[in-house]
CSV table of C-alpha atoms in Angstrom, one decimal:
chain,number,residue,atom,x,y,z
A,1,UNK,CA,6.7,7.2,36.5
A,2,UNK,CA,4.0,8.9,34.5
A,3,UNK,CA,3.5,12.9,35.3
A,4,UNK,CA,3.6,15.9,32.4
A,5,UNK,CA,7.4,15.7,32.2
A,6,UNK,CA,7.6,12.1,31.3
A,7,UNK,CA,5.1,12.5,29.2
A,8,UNK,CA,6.2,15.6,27.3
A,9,UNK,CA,10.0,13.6,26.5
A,10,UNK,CA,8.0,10.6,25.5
A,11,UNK,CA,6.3,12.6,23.1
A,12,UNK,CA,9.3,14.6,21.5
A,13,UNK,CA,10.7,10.9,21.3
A,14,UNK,CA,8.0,10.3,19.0
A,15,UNK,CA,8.4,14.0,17.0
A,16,UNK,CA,10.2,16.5,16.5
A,17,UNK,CA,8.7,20.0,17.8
A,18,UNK,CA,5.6,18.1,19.1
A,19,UNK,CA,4.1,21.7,20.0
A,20,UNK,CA,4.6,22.9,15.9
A,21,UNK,CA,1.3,19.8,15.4
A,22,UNK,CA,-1.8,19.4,15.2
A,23,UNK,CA,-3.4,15.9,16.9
A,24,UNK,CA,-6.5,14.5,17.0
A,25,UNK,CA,-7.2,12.5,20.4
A,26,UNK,CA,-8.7,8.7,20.4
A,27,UNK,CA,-10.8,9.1,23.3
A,28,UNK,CA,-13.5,6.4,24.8
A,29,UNK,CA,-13.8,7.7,28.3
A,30,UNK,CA,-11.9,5.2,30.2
A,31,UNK,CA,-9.1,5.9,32.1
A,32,UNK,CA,-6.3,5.6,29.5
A,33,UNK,CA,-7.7,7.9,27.0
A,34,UNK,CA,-9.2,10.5,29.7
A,35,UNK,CA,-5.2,10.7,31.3
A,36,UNK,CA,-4.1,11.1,28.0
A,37,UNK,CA,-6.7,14.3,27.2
A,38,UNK,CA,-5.5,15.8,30.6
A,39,UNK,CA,-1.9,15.5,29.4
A,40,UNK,CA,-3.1,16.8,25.9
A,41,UNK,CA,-4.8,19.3,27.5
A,42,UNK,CA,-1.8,20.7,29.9
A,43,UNK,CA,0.3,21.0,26.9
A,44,UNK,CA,-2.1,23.1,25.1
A,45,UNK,CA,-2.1,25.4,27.9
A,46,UNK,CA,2.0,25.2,28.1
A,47,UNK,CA,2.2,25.9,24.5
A,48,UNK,CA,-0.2,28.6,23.9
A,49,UNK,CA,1.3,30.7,21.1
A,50,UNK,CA,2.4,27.8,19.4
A,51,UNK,CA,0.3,25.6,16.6
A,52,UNK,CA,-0.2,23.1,18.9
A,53,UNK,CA,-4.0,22.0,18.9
A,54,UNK,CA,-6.0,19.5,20.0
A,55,UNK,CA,-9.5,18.0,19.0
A,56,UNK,CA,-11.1,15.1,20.4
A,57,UNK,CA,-13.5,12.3,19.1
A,58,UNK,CA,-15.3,9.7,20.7
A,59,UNK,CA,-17.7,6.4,19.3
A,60,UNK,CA,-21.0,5.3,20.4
A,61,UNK,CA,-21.0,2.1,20.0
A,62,UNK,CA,-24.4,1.6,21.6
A,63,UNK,CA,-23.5,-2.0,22.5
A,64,UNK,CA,-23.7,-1.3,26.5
A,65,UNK,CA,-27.3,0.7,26.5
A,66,UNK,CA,-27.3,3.6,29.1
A,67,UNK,CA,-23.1,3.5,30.1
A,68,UNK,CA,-22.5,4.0,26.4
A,69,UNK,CA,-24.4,7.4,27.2
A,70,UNK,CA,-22.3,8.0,29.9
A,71,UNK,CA,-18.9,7.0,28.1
A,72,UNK,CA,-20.1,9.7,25.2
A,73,UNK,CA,-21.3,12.1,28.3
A,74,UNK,CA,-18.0,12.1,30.3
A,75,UNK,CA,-15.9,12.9,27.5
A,76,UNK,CA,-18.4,15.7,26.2
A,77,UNK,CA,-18.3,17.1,29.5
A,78,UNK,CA,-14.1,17.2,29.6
A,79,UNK,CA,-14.4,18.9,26.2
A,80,UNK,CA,-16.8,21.3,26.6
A,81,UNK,CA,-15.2,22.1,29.8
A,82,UNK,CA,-11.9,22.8,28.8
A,83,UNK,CA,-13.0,23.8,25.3
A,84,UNK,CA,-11.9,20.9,22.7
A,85,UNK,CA,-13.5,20.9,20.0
A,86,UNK,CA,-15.6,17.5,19.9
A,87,UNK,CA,-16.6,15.2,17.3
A,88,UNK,CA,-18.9,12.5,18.0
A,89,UNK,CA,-19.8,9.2,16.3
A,90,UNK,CA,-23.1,7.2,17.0
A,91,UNK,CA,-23.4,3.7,15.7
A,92,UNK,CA,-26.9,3.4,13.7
A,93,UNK,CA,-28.8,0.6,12.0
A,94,UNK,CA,-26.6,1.2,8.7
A,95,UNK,CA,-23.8,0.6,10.0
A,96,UNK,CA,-24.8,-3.4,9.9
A,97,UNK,CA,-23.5,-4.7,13.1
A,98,UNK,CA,-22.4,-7.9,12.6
A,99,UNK,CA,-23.4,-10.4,14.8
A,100,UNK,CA,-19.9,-12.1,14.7
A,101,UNK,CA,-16.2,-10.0,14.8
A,102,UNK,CA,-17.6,-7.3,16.7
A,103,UNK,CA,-13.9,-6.4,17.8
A,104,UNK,CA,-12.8,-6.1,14.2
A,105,UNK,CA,-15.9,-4.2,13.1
A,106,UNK,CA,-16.2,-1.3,15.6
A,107,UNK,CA,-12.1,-1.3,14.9
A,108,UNK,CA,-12.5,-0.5,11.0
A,109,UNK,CA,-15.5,1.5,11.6
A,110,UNK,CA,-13.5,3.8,14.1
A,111,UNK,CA,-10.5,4.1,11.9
A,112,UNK,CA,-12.5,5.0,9.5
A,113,UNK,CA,-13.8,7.7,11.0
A,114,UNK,CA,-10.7,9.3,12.7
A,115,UNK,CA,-9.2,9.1,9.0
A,116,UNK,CA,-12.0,11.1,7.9
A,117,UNK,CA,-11.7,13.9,10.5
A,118,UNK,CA,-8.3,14.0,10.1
A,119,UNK,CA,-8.7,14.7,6.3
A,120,UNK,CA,-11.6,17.5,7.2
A,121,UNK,CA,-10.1,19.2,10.2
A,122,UNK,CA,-6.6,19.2,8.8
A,123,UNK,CA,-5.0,17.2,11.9
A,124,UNK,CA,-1.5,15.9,11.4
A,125,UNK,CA,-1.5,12.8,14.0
A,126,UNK,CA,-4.2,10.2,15.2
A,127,UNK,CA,-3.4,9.8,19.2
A,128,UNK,CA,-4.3,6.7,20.8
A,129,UNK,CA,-4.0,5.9,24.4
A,130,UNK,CA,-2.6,2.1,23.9
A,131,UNK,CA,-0.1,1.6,27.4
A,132,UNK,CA,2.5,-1.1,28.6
A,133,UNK,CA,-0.1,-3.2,29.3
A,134,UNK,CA,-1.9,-3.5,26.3
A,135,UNK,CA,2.0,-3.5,24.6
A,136,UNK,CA,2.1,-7.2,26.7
A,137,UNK,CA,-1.3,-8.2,25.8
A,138,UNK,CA,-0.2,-7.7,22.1
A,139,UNK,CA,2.9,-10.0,22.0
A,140,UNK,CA,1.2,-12.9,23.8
A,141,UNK,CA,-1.4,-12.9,21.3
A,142,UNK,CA,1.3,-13.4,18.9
A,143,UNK,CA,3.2,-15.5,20.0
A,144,UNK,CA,0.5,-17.4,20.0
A,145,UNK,CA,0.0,-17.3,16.4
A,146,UNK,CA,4.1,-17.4,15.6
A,147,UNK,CA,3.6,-13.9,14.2
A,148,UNK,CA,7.4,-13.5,14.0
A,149,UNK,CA,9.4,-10.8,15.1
A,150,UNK,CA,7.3,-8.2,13.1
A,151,UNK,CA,4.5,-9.2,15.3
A,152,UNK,CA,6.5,-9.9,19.0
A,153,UNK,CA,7.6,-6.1,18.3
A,154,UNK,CA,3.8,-5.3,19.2
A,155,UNK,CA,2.6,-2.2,18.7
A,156,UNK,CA,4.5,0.6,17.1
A,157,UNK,CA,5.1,3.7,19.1
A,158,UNK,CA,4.4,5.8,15.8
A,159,UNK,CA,3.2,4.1,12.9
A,160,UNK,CA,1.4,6.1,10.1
A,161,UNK,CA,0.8,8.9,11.5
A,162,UNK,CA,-0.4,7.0,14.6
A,163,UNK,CA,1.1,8.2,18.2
A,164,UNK,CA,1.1,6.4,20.9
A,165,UNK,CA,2.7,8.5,23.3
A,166,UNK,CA,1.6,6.4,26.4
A,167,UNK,CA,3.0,2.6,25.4
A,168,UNK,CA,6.1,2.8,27.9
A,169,UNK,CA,3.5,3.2,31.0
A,170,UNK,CA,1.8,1.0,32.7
A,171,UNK,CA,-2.3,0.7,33.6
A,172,UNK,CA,-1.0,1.3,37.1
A,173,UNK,CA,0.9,4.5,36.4
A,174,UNK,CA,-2.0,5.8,34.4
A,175,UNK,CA,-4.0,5.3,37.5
A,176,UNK,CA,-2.0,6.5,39.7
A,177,UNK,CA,-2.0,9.7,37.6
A,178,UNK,CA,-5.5,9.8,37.1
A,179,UNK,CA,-6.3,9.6,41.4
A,180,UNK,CA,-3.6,12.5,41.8
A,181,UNK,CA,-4.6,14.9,39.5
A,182,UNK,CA,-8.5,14.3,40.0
A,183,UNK,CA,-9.0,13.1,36.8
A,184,UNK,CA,-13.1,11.3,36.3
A,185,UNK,CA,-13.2,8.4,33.8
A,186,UNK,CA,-15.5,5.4,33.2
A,187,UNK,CA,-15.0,2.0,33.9
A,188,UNK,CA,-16.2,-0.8,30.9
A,189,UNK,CA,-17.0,-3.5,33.2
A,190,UNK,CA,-17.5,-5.6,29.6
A,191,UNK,CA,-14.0,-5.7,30.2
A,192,UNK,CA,-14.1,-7.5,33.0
A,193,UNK,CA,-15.6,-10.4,30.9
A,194,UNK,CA,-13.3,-12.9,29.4
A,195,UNK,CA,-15.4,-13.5,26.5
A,196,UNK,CA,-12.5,-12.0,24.0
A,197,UNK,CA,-9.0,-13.4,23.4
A,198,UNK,CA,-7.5,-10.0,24.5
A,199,UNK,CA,-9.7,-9.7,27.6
A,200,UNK,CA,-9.0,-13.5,28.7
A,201,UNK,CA,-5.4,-12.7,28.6
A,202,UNK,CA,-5.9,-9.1,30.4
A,203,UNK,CA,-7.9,-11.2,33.1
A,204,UNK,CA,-6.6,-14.5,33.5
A,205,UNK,CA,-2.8,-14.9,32.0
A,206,UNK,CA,-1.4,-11.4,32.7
A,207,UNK,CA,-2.2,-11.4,36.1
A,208,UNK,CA,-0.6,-14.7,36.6
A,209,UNK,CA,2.6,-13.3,35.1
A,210,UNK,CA,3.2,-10.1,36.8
A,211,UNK,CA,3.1,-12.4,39.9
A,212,UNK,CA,5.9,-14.3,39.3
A,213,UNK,CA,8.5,-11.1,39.4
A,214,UNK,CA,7.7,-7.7,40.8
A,215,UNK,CA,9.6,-5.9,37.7
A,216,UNK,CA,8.0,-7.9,35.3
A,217,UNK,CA,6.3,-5.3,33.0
A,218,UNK,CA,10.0,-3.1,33.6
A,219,UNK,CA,11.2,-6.1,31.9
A,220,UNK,CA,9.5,-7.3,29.4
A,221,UNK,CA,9.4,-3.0,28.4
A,222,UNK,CA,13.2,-3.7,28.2
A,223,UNK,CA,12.8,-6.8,26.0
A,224,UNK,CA,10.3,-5.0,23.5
A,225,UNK,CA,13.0,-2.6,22.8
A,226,UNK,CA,15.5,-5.0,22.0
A,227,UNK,CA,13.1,-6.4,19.8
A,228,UNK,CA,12.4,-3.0,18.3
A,229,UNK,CA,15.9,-2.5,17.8
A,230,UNK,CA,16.3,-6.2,16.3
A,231,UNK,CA,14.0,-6.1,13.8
A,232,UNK,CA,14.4,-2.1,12.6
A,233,UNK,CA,18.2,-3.8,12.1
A,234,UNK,CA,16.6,-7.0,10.3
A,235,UNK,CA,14.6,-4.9,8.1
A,236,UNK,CA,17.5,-3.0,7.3
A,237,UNK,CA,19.3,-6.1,5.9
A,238,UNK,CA,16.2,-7.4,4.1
A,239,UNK,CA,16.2,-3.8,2.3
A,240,UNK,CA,19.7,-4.4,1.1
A,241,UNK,CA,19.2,-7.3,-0.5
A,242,UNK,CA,15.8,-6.5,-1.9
A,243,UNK,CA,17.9,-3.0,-3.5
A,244,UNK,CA,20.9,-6.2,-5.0
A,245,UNK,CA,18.2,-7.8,-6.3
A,246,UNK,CA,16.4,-5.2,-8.5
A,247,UNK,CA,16.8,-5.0,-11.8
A,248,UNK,CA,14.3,-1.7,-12.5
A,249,UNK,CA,12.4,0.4,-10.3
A,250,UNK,CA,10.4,3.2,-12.3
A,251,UNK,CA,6.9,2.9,-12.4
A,252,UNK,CA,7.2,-0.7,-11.5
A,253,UNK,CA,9.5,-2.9,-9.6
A,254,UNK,CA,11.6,-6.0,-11.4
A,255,UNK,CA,13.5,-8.2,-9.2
A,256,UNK,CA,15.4,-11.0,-10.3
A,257,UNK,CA,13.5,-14.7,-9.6
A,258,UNK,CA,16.5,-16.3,-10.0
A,259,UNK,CA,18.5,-14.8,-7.5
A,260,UNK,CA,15.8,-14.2,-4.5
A,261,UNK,CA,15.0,-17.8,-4.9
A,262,UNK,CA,18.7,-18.6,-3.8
A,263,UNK,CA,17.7,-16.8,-0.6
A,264,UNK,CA,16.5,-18.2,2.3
A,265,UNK,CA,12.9,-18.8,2.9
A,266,UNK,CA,12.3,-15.9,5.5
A,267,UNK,CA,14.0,-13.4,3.1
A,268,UNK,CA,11.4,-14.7,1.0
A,269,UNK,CA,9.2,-14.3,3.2
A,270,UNK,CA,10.0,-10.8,3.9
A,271,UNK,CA,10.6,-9.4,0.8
A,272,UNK,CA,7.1,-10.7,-0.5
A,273,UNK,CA,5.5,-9.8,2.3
A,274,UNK,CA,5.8,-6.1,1.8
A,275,UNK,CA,3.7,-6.6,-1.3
A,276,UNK,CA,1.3,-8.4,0.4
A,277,UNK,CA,1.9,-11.9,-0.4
A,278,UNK,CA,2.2,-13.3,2.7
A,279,UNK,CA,0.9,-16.3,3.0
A,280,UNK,CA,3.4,-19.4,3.6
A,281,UNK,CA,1.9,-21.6,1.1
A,282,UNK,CA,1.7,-19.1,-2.2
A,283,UNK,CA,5.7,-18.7,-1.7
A,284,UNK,CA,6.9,-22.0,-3.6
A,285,UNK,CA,4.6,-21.4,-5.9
A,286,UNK,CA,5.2,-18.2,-7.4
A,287,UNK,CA,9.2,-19.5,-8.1
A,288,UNK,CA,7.3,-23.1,-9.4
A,289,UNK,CA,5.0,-21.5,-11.5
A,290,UNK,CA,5.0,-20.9,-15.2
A,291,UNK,CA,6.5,-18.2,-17.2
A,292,UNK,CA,3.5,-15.2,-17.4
A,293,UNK,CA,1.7,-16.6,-14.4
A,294,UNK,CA,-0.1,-13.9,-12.4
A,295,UNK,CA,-0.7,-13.1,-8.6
A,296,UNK,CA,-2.5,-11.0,-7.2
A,297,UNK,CA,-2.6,-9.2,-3.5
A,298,UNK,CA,-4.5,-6.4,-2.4
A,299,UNK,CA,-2.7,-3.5,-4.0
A,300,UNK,CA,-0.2,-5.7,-6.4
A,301,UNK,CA,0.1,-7.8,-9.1
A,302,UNK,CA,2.9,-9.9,-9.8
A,303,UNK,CA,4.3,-11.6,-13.0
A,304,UNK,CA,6.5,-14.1,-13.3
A,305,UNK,CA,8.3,-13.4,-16.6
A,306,UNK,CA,11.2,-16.3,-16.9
A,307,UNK,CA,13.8,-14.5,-14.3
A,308,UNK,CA,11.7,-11.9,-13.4
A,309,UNK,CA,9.4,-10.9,-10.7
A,310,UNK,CA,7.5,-8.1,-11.7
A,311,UNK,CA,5.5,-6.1,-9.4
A,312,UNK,CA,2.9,-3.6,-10.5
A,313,UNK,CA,0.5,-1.6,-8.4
A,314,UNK,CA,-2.7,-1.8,-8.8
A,315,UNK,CA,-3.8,1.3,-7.6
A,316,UNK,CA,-1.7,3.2,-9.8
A,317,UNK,CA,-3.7,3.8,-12.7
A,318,UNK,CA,-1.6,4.7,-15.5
A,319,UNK,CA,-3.4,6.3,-18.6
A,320,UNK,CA,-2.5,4.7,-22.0
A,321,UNK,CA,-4.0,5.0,-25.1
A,322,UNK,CA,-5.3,2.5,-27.1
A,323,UNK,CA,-5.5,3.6,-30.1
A,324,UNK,CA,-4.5,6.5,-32.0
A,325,UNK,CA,-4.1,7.6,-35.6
A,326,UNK,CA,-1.3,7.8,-37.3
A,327,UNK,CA,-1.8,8.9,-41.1
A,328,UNK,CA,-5.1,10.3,-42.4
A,329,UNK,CA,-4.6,10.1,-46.0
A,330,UNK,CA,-1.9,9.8,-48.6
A,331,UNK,CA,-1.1,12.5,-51.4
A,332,UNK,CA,-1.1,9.9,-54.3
A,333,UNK,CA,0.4,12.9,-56.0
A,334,UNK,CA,3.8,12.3,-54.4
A,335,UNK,CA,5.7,9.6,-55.3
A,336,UNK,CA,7.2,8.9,-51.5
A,337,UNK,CA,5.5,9.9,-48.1
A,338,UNK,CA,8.1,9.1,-45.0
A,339,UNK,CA,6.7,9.2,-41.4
A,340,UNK,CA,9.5,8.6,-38.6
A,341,UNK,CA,7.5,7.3,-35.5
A,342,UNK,CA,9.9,8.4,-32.9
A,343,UNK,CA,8.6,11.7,-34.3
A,344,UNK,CA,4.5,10.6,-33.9
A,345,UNK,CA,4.7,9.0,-30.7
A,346,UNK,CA,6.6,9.1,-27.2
A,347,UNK,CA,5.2,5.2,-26.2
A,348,UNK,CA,7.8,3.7,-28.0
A,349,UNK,CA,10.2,4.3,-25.4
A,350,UNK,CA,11.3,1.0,-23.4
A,351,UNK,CA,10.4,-1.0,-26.7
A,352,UNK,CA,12.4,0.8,-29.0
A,353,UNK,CA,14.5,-0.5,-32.1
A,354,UNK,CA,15.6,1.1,-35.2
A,355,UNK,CA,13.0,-0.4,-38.2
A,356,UNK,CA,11.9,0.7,-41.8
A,357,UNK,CA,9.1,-0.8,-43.3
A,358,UNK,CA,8.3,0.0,-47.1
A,359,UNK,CA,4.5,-0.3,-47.9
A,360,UNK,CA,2.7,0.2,-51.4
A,361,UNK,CA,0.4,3.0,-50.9
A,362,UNK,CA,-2.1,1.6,-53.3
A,363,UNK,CA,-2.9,-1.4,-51.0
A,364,UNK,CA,-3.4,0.4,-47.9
A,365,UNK,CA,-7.0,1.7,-46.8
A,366,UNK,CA,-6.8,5.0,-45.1
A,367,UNK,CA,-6.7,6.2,-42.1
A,368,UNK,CA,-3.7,3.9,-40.6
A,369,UNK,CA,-3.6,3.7,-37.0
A,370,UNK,CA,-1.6,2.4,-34.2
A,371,UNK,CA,-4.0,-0.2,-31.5
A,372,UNK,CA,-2.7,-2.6,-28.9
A,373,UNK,CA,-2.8,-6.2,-29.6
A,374,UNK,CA,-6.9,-7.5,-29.8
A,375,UNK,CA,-8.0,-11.1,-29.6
A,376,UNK,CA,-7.9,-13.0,-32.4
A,377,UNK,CA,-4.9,-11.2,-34.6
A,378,UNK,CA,-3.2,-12.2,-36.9
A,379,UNK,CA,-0.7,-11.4,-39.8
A,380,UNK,CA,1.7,-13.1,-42.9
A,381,UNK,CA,5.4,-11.6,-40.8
A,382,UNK,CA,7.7,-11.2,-43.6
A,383,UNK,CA,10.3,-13.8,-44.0
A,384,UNK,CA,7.9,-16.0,-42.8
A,385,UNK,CA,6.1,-18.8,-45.0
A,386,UNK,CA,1.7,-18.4,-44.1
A,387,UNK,CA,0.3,-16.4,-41.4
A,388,UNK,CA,0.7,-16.2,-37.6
A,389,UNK,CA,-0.9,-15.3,-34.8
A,390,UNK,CA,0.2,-12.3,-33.0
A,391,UNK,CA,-0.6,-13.9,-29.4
A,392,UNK,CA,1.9,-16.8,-30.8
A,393,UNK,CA,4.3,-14.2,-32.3
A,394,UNK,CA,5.0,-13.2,-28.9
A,395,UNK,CA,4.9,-16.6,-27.3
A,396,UNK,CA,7.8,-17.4,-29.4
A,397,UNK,CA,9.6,-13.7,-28.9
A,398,UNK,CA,9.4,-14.9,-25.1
A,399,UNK,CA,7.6,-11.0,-24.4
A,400,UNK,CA,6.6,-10.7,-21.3
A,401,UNK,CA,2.9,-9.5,-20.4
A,402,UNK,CA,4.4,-6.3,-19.5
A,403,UNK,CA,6.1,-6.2,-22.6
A,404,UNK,CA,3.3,-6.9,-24.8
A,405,UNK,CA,1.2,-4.5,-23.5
A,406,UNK,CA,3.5,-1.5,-24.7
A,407,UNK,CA,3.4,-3.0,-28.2
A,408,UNK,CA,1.9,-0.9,-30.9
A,409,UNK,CA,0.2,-2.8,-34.0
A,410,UNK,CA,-0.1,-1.3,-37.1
A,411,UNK,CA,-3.5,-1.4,-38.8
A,412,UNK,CA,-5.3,0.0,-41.7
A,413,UNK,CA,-8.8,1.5,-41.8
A,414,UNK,CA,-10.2,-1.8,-42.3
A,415,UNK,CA,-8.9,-3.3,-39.1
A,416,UNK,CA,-6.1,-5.5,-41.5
A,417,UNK,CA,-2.9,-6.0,-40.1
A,418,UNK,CA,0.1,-4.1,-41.4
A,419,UNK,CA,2.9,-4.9,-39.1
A,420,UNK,CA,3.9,-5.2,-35.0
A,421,UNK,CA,6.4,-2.4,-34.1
A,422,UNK,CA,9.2,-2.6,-33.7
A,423,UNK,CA,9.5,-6.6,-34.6
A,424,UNK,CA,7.7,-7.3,-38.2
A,425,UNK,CA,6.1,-5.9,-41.1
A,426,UNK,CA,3.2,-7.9,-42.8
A,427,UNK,CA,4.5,-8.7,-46.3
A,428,UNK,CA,1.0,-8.8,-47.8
A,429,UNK,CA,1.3,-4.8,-48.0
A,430,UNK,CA,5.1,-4.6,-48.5
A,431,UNK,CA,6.3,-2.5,-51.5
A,432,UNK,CA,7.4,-4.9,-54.7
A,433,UNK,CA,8.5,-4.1,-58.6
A,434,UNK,CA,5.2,-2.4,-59.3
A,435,UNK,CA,4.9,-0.1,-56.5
A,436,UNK,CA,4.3,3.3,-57.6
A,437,UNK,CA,3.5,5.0,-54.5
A,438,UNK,CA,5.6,4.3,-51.9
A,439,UNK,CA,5.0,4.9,-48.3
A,440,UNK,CA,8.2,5.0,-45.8
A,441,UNK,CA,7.2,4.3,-42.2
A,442,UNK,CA,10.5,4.4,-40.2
A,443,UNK,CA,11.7,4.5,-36.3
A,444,UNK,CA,15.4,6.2,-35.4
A,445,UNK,CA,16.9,6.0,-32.3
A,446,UNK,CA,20.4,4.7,-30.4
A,447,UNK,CA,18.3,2.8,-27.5
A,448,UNK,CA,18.1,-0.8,-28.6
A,449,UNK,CA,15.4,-3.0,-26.8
């Protein structure tokens, strides 16, 4: 049953010290969200003293002519009534209303703008006023899409910040609480239309459903928390074995190919799912494709490096340098000039290897510098016969992309190419029996590649 008290344990359920917060209220003016600014609203006044506050914001979607007036009217009147601060949103021309996927539109739009108030009015938690109901409404529309057991779950109770304090009461309930505590809300009678896949269900199949047992929605609120508890355990397992199968985890994540693809094809599924690659039919293909293949999600990009899945976010943008200079000059005066790179530059690191490279001085063009790999290198590697390129110099050292893009080249002032660290020095420039001036370019350390 739905009154304050039930409502105040739902909430600690959800957080700890709910009246230490700061929430910002969802609120359309129908009954759900107008019960759940009265219960808002008693707490405030329970908790004065505390941190607790409240603010509420509403949308005018301007879809419904003169009752969207009175949807944005009803809840200005609550607020101003029991002084809430109100934010209000009214739909305009550049917004671009689609003519298709309203639902989806005024969804993103309205996210969108709780996200923003949050950010500007300091509020801890978006509040929604989702109920049993729309929890049952949810996991028929996913079962008929085979959403799995993320999806049959339904909608998290908190998620991201998100409360939904009222998903364990029913429309009835909230009702019922609205007629004895003389709460005013609007009815949308759009609603009533079964135009949308949500509101055909809400119509026509729920109905039909809650006929067949009297303690149906009891129930099924039963069976959603087993299947809360079911997959919070599943995704504990899949965690597991994603943790056995990484190899690094520092600024990006390697897992090995090899072993995940021994798995079975909803640990797959599961594991690349959380990266965003989560369509079906791109699975087999990532473990069939070829070695430095690419894929790409919304936030990450993967590489397939021989036994390696690499994942790299691509919202993380990492500042590397290009190009920077290592010598200016060299004091022909002096017989020998040494540089240790481990000393010049901290890059190195996770490519390192102990090297020393001898170059005559004399056929050098000052400044040198350190680049990253450009199209169309090329040098003559010492103990090699003829040149090579350096994209087919790191073919053949099986780099990865990842790899390569650490990889400092050596050049001179005239762009020639002196050597790739830490792999090969170009013998063109290499010190021989008439070297007079002799430059020493050198890397120490005790971490091998």
């Amino acid at each position: 049953m739905l009154n304050t008290l039930s409502f105040k344990n739902q909430l600690e359920n959800l957080i700890h010290q709910p009246e230490k917060h700061t929430y910002l209220l969802a609120v359309s003016g129908g009954a759900d969200s107008m019960v759940l600014s009265a219960l808002f609203k008693g707490l405030r006044d329970n908790w004065q003293g505390e941190k607790f506050e409240i603010q509420i914001a509403h949308i005018n979607y301007k879809l419904r002519g003169k009752d969207s007036d009175l949807d944005q009217k009803a809840v200005q009147d609550f607020c101003e009534k029991n002084h809430i601060k109100f934010h209000l949103y009214e739909v305009s021309e550049k917004d671009q209303k689609p003519e298709n996927s309203i639902q989806l539109w005024a969804r993103e739009l309205r996210y969108h703008f709780f996200k923003d108030l949050q950010q500007k009015e300091n509020l801890e938690f978006l509040v929604t006023a989702h109920h049993l109901n729309d929890q049952l409404e949810t996991f028929i529309i996913n079962l008929s899409k085979a959403a799995g057991i993320n999806g049959l779950s339904g909608i998290p109770s908190h998620d991201n910040n998100i409360l939904r304090p009222l998903l364990n009461f029913s429309k009835e309930e909230i009702y019922e609480f609205a007629e004895q505590n003389h709460i005013a809300f609007r009815e949308d009678l759009s609603n009533k239309k079964s135009d949308y896949l949500r509101n055909k269900i809400r119509n026509e199949v729920v109905p039909k459903l809650l006929e067949t047992n009297d303690h149906f929605l009891e129930n099924f609120k039963k069976s959603s928390l087993y299947l809360n508890q079911t997959k919070d355990f599943v995704q504990k397992q899949v965690q597991e074995i994603e943790n056995k199968l990484c190899k690094f985890n520092q600024g990006y994540k390697i897992l090995s190919k090899e072993k995940l693809d021994q798995e079975s094809d909803f640990i797959k599924f599961e594991i690349l799912k959380k990266y965003g690659f989560n369509r079906e039919e791109e699975i087999p293909k990532i473990f069939k494709s070829e070695n430095n293949s690419s894929f790409f999600s919304k936030d990450y990009r993967l590489i397939v490096n021989r036994d390696e899945l690499i994942f790299i976010n691509r919202n993380e943008r990492t500042e590397i340098k290009d190009e920077m200079v290592l010598i200016d000059h060299f004091d022909f005066s002096k017989n020998q000039i040494s540089l240790n790179l481990k000393d010049s530059i901290k890059d190195i690191d996770g490519i390192n290897k102990n090297f020393e490279w001898d170059f005559d001085a004399a056929k050098l063009h000052f400044p040198l510098r350190l680049r990253k790999q450009q199209d169309g290198d090329e040098f003559y590697p010492t103990g090699f016969s003829g040149k090579k390129k350096v994209s087919k110099f790191f073919r053949d050292k099986k780099l990865s992309i990842l790899a390569r893009q650490k990889i400092w080249i050596l050049a001179d002032s005239n762009n020639s190419l002196l050597g790739i660290i830490p792999f090969r020095q170009d013998r063109r420039y290499a010190k021989d029996e008439k070297t007079k001036s002799l430059l020493k370019i050198f890397n120490e350390t005790k971490n091998e590649i």
